[in-house]
Short mmCIF file of C-alpha atoms in Angstrom, two decimals:
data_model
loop_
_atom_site.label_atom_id
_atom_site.label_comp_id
_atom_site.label_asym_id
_atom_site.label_seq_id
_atom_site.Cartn_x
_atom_site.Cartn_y
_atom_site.Cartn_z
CA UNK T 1 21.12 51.10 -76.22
CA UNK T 2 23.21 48.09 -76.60
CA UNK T 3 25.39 46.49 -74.69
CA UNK T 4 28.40 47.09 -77.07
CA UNK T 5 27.08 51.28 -77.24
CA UNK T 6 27.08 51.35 -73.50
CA UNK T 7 30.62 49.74 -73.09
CA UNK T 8 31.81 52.46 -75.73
CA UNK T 9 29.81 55.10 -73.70
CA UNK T 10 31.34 53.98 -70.55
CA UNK T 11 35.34 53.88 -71.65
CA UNK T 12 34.98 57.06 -73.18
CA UNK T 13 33.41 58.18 -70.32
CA UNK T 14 35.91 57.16 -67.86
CA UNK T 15 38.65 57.96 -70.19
CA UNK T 16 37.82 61.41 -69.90
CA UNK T 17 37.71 61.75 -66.57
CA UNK T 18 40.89 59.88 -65.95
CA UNK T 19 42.88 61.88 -68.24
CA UNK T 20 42.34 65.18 -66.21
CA UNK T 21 44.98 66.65 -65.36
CA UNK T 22 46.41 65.36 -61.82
CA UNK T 23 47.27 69.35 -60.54
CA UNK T 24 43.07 69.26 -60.99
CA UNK T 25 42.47 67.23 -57.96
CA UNK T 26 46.16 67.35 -56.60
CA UNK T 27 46.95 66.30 -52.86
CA UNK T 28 45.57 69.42 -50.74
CA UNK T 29 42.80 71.09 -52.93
CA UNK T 30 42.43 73.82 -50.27
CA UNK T 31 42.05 73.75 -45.88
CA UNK T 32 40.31 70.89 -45.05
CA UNK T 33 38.17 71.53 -41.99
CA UNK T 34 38.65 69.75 -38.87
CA UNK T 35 36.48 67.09 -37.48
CA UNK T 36 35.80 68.35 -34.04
CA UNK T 37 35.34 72.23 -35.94
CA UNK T 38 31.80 73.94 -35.92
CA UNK T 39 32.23 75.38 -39.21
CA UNK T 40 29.15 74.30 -41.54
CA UNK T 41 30.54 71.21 -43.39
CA UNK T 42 28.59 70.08 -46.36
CA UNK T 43 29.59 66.81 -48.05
CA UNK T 44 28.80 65.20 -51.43
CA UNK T 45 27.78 61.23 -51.36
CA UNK T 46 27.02 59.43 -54.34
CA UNK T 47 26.39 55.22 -54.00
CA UNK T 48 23.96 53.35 -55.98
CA UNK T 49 21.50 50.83 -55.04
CA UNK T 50 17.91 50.71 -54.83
CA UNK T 51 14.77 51.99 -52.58
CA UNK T 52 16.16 49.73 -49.81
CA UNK T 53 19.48 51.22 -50.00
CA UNK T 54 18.63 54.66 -49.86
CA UNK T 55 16.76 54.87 -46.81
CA UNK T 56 19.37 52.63 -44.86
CA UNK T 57 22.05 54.82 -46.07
CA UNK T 58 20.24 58.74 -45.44
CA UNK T 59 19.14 56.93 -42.04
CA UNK T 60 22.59 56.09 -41.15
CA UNK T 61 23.97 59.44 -42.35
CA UNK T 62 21.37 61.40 -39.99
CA UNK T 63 23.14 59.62 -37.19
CA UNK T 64 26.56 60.81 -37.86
CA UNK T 65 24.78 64.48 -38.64
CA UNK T 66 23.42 63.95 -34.84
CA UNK T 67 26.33 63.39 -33.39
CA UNK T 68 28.47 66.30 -35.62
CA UNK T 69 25.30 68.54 -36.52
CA UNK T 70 27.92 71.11 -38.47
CA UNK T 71 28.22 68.65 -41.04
CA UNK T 72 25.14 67.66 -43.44
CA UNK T 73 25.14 65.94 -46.43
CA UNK T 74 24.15 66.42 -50.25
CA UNK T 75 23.09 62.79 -51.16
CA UNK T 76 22.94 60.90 -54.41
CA UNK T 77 21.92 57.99 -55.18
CA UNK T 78 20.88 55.82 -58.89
CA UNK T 79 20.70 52.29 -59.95
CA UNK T 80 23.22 50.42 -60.85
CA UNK T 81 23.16 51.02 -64.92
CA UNK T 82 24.92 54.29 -65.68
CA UNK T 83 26.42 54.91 -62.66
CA UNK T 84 29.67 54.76 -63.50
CA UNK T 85 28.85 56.64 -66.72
CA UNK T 86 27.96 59.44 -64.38
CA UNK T 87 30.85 58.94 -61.68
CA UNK T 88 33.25 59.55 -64.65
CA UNK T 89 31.14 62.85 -66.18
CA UNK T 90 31.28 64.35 -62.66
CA UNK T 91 35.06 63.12 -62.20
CA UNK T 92 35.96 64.86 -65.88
CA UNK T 93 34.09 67.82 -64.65
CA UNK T 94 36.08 68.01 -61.51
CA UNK T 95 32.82 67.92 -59.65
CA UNK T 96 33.41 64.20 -58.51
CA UNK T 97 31.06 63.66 -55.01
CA UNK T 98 33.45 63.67 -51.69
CA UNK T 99 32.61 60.26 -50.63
CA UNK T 100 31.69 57.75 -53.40
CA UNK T 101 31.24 54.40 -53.71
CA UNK T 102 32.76 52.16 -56.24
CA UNK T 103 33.44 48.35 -57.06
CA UNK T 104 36.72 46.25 -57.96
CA UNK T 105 36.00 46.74 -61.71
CA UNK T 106 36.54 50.33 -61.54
CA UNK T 107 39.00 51.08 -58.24
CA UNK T 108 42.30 50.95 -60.01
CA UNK T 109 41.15 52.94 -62.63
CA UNK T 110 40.72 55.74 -60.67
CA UNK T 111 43.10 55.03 -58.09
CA UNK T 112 46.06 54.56 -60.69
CA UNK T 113 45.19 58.69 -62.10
CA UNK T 114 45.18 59.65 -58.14
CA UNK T 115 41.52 60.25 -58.71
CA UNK T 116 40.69 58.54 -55.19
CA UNK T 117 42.26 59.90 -51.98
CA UNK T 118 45.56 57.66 -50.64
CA UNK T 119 43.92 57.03 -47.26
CA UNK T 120 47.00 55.41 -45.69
CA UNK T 121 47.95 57.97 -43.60
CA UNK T 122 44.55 57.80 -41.80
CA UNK T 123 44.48 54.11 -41.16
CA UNK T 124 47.95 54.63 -39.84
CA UNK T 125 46.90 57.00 -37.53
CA UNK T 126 43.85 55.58 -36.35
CA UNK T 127 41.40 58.21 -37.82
CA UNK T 128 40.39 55.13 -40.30
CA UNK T 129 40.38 51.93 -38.03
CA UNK T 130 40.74 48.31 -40.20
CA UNK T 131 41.49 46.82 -36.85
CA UNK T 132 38.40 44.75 -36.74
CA UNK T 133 38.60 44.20 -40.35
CA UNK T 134 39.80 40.95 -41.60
CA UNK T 135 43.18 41.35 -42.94
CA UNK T 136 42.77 40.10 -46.47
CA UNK T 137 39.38 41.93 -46.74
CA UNK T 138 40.86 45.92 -46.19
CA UNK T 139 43.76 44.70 -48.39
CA UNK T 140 41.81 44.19 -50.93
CA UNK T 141 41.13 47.66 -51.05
CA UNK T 142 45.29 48.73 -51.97
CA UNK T 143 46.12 49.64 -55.16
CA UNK T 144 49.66 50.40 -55.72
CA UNK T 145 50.69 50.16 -52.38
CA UNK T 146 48.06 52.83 -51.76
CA UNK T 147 44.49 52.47 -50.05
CA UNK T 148 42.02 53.69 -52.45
CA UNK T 149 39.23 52.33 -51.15
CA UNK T 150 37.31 51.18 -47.81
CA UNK T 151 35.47 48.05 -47.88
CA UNK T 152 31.82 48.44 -46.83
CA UNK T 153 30.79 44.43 -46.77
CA UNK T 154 32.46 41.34 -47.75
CA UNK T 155 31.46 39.08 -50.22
CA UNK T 156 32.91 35.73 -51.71
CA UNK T 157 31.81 33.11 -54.82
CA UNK T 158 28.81 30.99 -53.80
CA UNK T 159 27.23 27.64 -55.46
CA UNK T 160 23.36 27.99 -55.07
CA UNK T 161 22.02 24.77 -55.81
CA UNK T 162 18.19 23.47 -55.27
CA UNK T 163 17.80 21.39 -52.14
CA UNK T 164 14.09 20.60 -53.10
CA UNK T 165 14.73 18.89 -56.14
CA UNK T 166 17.63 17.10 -55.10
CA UNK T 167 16.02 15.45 -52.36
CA UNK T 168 13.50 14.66 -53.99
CA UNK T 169 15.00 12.65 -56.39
CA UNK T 170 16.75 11.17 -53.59
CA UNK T 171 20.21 12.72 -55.04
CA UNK T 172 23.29 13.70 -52.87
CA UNK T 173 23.75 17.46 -52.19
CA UNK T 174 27.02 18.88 -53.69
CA UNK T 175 30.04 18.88 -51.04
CA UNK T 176 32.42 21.16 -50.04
CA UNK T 177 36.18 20.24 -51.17
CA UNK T 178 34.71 18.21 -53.80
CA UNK T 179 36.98 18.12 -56.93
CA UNK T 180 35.74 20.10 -60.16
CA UNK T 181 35.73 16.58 -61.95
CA UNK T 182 33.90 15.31 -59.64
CA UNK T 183 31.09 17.95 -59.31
CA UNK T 184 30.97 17.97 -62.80
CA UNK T 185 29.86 14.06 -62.43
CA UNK T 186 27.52 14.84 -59.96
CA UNK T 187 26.14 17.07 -62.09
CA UNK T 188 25.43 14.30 -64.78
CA UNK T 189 24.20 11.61 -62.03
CA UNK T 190 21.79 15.13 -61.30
CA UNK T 191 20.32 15.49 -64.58
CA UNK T 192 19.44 11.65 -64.98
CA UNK T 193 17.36 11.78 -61.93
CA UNK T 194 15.68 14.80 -62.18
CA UNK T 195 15.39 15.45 -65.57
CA UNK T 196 16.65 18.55 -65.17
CA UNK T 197 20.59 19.85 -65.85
CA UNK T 198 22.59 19.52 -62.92
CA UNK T 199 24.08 22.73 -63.61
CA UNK T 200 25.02 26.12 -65.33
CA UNK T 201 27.91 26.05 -67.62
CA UNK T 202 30.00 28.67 -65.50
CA UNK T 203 32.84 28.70 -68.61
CA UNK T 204 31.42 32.46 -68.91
CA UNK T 205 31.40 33.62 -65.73
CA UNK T 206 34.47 35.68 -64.30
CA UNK T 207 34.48 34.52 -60.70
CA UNK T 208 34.30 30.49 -61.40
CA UNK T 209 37.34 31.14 -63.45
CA UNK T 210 39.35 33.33 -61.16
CA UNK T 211 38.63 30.73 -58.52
CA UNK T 212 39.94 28.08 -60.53
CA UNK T 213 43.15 29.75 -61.71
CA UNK T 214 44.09 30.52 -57.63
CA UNK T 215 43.38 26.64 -57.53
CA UNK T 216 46.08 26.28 -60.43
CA UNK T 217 48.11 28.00 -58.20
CA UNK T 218 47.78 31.14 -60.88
CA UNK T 219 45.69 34.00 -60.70
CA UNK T 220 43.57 36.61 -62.60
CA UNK T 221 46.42 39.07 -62.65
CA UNK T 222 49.96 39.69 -61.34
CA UNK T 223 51.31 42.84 -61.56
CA UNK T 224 50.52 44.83 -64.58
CA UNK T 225 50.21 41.74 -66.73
CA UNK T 226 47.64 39.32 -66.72
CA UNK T 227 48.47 35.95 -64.33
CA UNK T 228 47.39 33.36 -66.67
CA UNK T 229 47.86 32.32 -70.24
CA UNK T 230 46.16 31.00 -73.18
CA UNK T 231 46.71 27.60 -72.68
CA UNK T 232 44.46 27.70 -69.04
CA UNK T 233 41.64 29.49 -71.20
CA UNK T 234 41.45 26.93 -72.95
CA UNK T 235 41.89 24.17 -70.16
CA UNK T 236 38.90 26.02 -68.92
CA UNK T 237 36.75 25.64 -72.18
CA UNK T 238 37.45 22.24 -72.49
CA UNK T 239 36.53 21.39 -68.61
CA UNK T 240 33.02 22.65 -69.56
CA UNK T 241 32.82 21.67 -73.26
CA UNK T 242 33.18 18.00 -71.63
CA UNK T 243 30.72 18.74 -69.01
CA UNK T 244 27.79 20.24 -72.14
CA UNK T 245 29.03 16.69 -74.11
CA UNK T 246 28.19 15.02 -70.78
CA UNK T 247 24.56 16.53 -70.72
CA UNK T 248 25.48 17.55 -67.20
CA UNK T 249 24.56 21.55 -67.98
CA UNK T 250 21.69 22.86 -70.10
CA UNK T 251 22.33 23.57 -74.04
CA UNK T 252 24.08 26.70 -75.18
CA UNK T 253 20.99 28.98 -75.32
CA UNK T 254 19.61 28.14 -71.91
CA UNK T 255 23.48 28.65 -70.80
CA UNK T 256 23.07 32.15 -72.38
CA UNK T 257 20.17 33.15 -70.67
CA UNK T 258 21.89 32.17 -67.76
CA UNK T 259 25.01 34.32 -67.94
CA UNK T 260 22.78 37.21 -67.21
CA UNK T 261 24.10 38.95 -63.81
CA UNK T 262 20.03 39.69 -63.00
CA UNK T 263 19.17 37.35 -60.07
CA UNK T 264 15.93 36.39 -61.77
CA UNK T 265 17.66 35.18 -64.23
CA UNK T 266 19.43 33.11 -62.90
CA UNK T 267 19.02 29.00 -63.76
CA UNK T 268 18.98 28.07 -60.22
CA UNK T 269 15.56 29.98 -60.01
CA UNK T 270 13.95 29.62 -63.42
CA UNK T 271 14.17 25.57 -63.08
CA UNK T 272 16.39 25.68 -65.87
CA UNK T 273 19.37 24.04 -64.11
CA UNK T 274 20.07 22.37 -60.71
CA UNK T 275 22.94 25.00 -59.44
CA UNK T 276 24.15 28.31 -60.83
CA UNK T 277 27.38 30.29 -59.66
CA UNK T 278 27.03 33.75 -57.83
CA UNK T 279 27.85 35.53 -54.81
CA UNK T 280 26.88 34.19 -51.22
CA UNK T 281 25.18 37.48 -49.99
CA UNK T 282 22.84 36.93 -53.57
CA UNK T 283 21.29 33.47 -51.51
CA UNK T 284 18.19 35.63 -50.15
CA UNK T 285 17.44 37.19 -53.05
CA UNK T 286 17.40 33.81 -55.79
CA UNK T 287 15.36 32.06 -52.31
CA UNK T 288 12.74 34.94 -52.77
CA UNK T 289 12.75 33.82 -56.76
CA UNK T 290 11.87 30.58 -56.18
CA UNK T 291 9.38 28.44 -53.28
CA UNK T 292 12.09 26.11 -53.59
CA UNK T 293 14.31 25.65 -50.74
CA UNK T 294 18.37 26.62 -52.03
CA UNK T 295 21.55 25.75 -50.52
CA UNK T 296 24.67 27.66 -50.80
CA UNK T 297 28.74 26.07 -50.51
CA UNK T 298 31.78 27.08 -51.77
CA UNK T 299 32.87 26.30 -55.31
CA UNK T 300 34.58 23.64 -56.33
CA UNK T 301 38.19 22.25 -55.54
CA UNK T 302 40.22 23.69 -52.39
CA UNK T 303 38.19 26.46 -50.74
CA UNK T 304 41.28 28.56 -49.77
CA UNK T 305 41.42 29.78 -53.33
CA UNK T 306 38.38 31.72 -52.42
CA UNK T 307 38.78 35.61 -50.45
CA UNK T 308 37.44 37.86 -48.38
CA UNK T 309 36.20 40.03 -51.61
CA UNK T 310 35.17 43.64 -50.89
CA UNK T 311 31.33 43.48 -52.50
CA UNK T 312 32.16 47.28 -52.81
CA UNK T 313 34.14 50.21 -51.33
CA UNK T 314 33.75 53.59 -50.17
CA UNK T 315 36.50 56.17 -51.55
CA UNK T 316 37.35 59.76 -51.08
CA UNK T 317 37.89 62.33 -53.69
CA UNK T 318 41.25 63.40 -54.03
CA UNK T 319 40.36 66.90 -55.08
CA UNK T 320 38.19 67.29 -51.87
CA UNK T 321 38.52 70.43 -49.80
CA UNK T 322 37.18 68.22 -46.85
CA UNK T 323 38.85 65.33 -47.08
CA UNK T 324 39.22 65.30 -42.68
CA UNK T 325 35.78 65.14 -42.43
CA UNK T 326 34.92 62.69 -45.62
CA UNK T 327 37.71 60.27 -44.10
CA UNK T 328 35.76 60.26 -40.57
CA UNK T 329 31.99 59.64 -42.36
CA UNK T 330 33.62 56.57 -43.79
CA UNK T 331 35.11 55.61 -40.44
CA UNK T 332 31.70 56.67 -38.55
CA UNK T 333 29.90 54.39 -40.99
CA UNK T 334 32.33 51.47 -40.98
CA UNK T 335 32.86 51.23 -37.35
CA UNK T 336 29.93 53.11 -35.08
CA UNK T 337 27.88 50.28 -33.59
CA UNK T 338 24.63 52.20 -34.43
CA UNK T 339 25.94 52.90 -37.70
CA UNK T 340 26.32 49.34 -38.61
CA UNK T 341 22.89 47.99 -37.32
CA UNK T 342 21.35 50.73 -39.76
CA UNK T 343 23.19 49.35 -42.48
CA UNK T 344 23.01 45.85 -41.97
CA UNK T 345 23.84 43.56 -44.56
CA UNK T 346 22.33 45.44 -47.47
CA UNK T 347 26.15 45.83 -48.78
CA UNK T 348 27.42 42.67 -47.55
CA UNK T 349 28.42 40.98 -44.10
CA UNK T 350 29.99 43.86 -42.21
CA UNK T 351 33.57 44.43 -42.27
CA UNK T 352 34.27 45.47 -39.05
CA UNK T 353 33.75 41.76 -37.17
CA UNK T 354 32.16 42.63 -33.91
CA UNK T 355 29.20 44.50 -36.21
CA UNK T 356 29.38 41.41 -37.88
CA UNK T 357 28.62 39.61 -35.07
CA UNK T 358 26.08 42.39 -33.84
CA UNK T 359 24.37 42.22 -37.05
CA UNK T 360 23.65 38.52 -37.32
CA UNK T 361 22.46 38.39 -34.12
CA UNK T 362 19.39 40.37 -35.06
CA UNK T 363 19.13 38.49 -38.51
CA UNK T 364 15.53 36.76 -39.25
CA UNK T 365 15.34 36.13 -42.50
CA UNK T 366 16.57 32.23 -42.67
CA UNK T 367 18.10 32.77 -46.24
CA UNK T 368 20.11 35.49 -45.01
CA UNK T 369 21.11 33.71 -41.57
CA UNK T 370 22.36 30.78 -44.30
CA UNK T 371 24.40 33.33 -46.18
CA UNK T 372 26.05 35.05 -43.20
CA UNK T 373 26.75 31.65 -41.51
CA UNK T 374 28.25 29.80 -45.09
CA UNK T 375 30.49 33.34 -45.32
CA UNK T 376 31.76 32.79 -41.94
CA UNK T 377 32.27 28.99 -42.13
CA UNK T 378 34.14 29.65 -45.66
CA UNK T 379 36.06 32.64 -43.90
CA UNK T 380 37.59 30.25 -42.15
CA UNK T 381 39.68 28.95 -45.00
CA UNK T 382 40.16 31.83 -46.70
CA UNK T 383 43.15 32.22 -48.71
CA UNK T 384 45.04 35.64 -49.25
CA UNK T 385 43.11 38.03 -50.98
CA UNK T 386 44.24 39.25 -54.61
CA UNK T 387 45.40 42.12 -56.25
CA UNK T 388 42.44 44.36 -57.27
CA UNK T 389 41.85 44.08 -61.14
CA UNK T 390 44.08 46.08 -63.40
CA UNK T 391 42.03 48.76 -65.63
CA UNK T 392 40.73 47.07 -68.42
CA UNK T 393 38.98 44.49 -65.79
CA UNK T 394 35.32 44.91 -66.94
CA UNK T 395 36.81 43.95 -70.65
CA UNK T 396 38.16 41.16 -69.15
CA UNK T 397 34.67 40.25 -68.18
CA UNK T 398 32.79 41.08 -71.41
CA UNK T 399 35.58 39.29 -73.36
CA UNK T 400 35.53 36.18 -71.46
CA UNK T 401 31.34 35.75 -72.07
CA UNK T 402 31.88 36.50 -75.00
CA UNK T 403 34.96 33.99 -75.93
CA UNK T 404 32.80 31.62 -73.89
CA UNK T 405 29.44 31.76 -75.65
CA UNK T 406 31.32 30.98 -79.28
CA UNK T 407 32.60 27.85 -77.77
CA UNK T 408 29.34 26.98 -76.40
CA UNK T 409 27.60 27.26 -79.77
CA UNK T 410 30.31 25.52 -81.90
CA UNK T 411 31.41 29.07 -83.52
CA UNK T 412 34.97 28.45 -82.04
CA UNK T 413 37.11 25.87 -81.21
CA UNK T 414 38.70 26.71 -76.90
CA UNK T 415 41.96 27.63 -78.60
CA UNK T 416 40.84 29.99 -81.05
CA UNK T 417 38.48 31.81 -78.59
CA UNK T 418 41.32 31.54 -76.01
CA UNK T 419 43.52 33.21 -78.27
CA UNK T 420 40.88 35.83 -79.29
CA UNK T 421 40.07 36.47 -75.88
CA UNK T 422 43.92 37.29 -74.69
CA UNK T 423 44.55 39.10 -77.54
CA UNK T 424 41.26 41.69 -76.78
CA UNK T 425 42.03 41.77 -72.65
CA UNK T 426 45.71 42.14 -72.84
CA UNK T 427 45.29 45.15 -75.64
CA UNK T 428 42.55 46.59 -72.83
CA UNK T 429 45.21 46.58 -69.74
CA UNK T 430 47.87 47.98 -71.54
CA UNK T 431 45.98 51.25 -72.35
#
């Protein structure tokens, strides 16, 4: 199927399940039994993820069945592709798991039809604790003055470049704090020496952009509108059509190969380019790509524009008749020390900081120890996280390759793919 079908699939899958009626999952949807009650308790959980995933996730939900042995759990689990296809066929169906996880491109959507349970109350309370969360990282997790979601690791925008080759040809490593301009001109010296393109064209890619638009003191969105305009789309395109006229990235089909989200893929790994842009927790995955040895930093310009990003959430069914006891997995999960060492880092660095801190300790692998100690050397900086991304978000995304890739192979000038590309995102939001 391609991509376009699947995008079709996927809206009209998650416009169906959004458009059920809200008295379908409305606030109570029956007696929820108590924690501390004996009554058999049997929860739906639906995440995806791989092999590795699974097991870390069934181990860590034995424990909390050890400690409450009332309450057991029907698990499922997929890849990635078509998970949100099915999320939204089981949401329409009003058979949506109790517990399920879900990303930033998809949380207001379902949190703006009251599909996900408002779990303010509970953090108020205490039954959810976000004390040993970083502040900007659970925030990023409220929708509407609502918390949809819990974040289960954080994540934030990460330069991978190749150390190896670098030093080799006796070229200077990128620097944090160092201007776009100027990165783009180390880029260039880059190339000259090595022969090989000092790095991806980012002009596609989502996160390089957001980060550069906080650094423009705009952002991605504000409010129900989109935070930026035009005339920064196309600021953008020409930033990078200066760099490809510079020789400083590789040509417009390399760059295409490169916008591919697979780590594999990525140019940073296939010797195709010097540095590509991803996500910091992604670092031991491209090192086990490549017998290269990688470096991670920071993007770009002024590193508070970067945040505390949720990698992904865990959120509660509205229409649960259980909500209690969903509401206190998550917490369990979150939060119990054994809980966390079973998890690890699998979703990202730990949210609750003194896990965190548990966690690394026990950390090996040196690509991960890299990726957990850049995270926490960039956390220091952090600026305020965000609004999550309006509905429409994973348009947005699409779009912006898309817009991107015609400027990168001379089908469109930056303003008239800037222009097409508001035009297509701002119709998507406004649905």
């Amino acid at each position: 199927m391609s991509g376009t079908s699947r995008r079709r699939l996927l809206s009209a899958a998650v416009a169906a399940a959004l458009l059920v009626p809200l008295a379908a999952c409305g606030d109570d949807g029956g007696d929820s039994p108590s924690v501390d009650s004996t009554k058999p308790v049997e929860l739906s959980i639906f995440w995806w993820g791989g092999d590795a995933r699974a097991k870390l996730t069934e181990d860590a939900l034995a424990l909390y069945t050890k400690k409450h042995p009332n309450v057991t759990f029907k698990k499922t689990w997929q890849a990635n592709q078509g998970y949100f296809e099915k999320l939204a066929t089981l949401t329409a169906g009003n058979e949506a798991p109790d517990i399920f996880q879900i990303d930033d491109n998809y949380l207001t959507e379902y949190a703006s039809r009251n599909v996900t349970l408002d779990l303010t109350s509970y953090q108020k309370s205490g039954k959810l604790d976000t004390t040993k969360f970083p502040e900007s990282l659970w925030k990023y997790g409220v929708v509407d003055d609502k918390l949809a979601g819990v974040a289960f690791g954080e994540n934030t925008q990460g330069l991978v470049y190749n150390r190896t080759k670098l030093e080799a040809a006796n070229q200077p490593l990128p620097t944090q704090g160092m201007s776009w301009e100027d990165y783009i001109a180390w880029a260039e010296k880059a190339t000259t020496a090595t022969k090989v393109p000092g790095t991806q064209d980012p002009s596609a890619d989502y996160k390089a952009f957001w980060v550069w638009l906080r650094q423009q003191n705009k952002d991605l969105y504000k409010g129900k509108e989109l935070g930026f305009a035009a005339e920064d789309v196309v600021k953008w395109f020409d930033l990078w059509k200066g760099a490809r006229d510079r020789k400083a990235t590789p040509t417009a089909d390399v760059i295409r190969e490169g916008n591919a989200t697979d780590v594999t893929k990525q140019l940073v790994v296939t010797g195709k380019a010097l540095a590509s842009w991803v996500w910091v927790n992604q670092l031991p995955e491209l090192q086990k790509n490549t017998k290269d040895q990688l470096g991670v930093m920071p993007y770009p310009g002024d590193p508070k524009a970067q945040w505390a990003r949720a990698s992904m959430y865990f959120s509660v069914y509205r229409g649960s008749d259980k909500k209690d006891v969903a509401v206190d997995v998550i917490n369990f999960l979150a939060n119990d020390p054994e809980a966390g060492k079973v998890l690890g880092t699998d979703r990202g660095l730990p949210s609750n900081l003194d896990i965190r801190s548990a966690v690394q300790a026990s950390v090996t692998d040196p690509a991960m120890k890299t990726s957990i100690d850049v995270e926490n050397t960039i956390g220091k900086t952090f600026g305020p996280s965000p609004q999550v991304p309006l509905k429409g978000h994973s348009t947005l995304r699409s779009e912006l390759t898309k817009a991107a890739e015609s400027v990168q192979a001379g089908k469109a000038t930056p303003q008239q793919a800037a222009d097409t590309f508001i035009a297509a995102v701002k119709t998507a939001i406004s649905k």
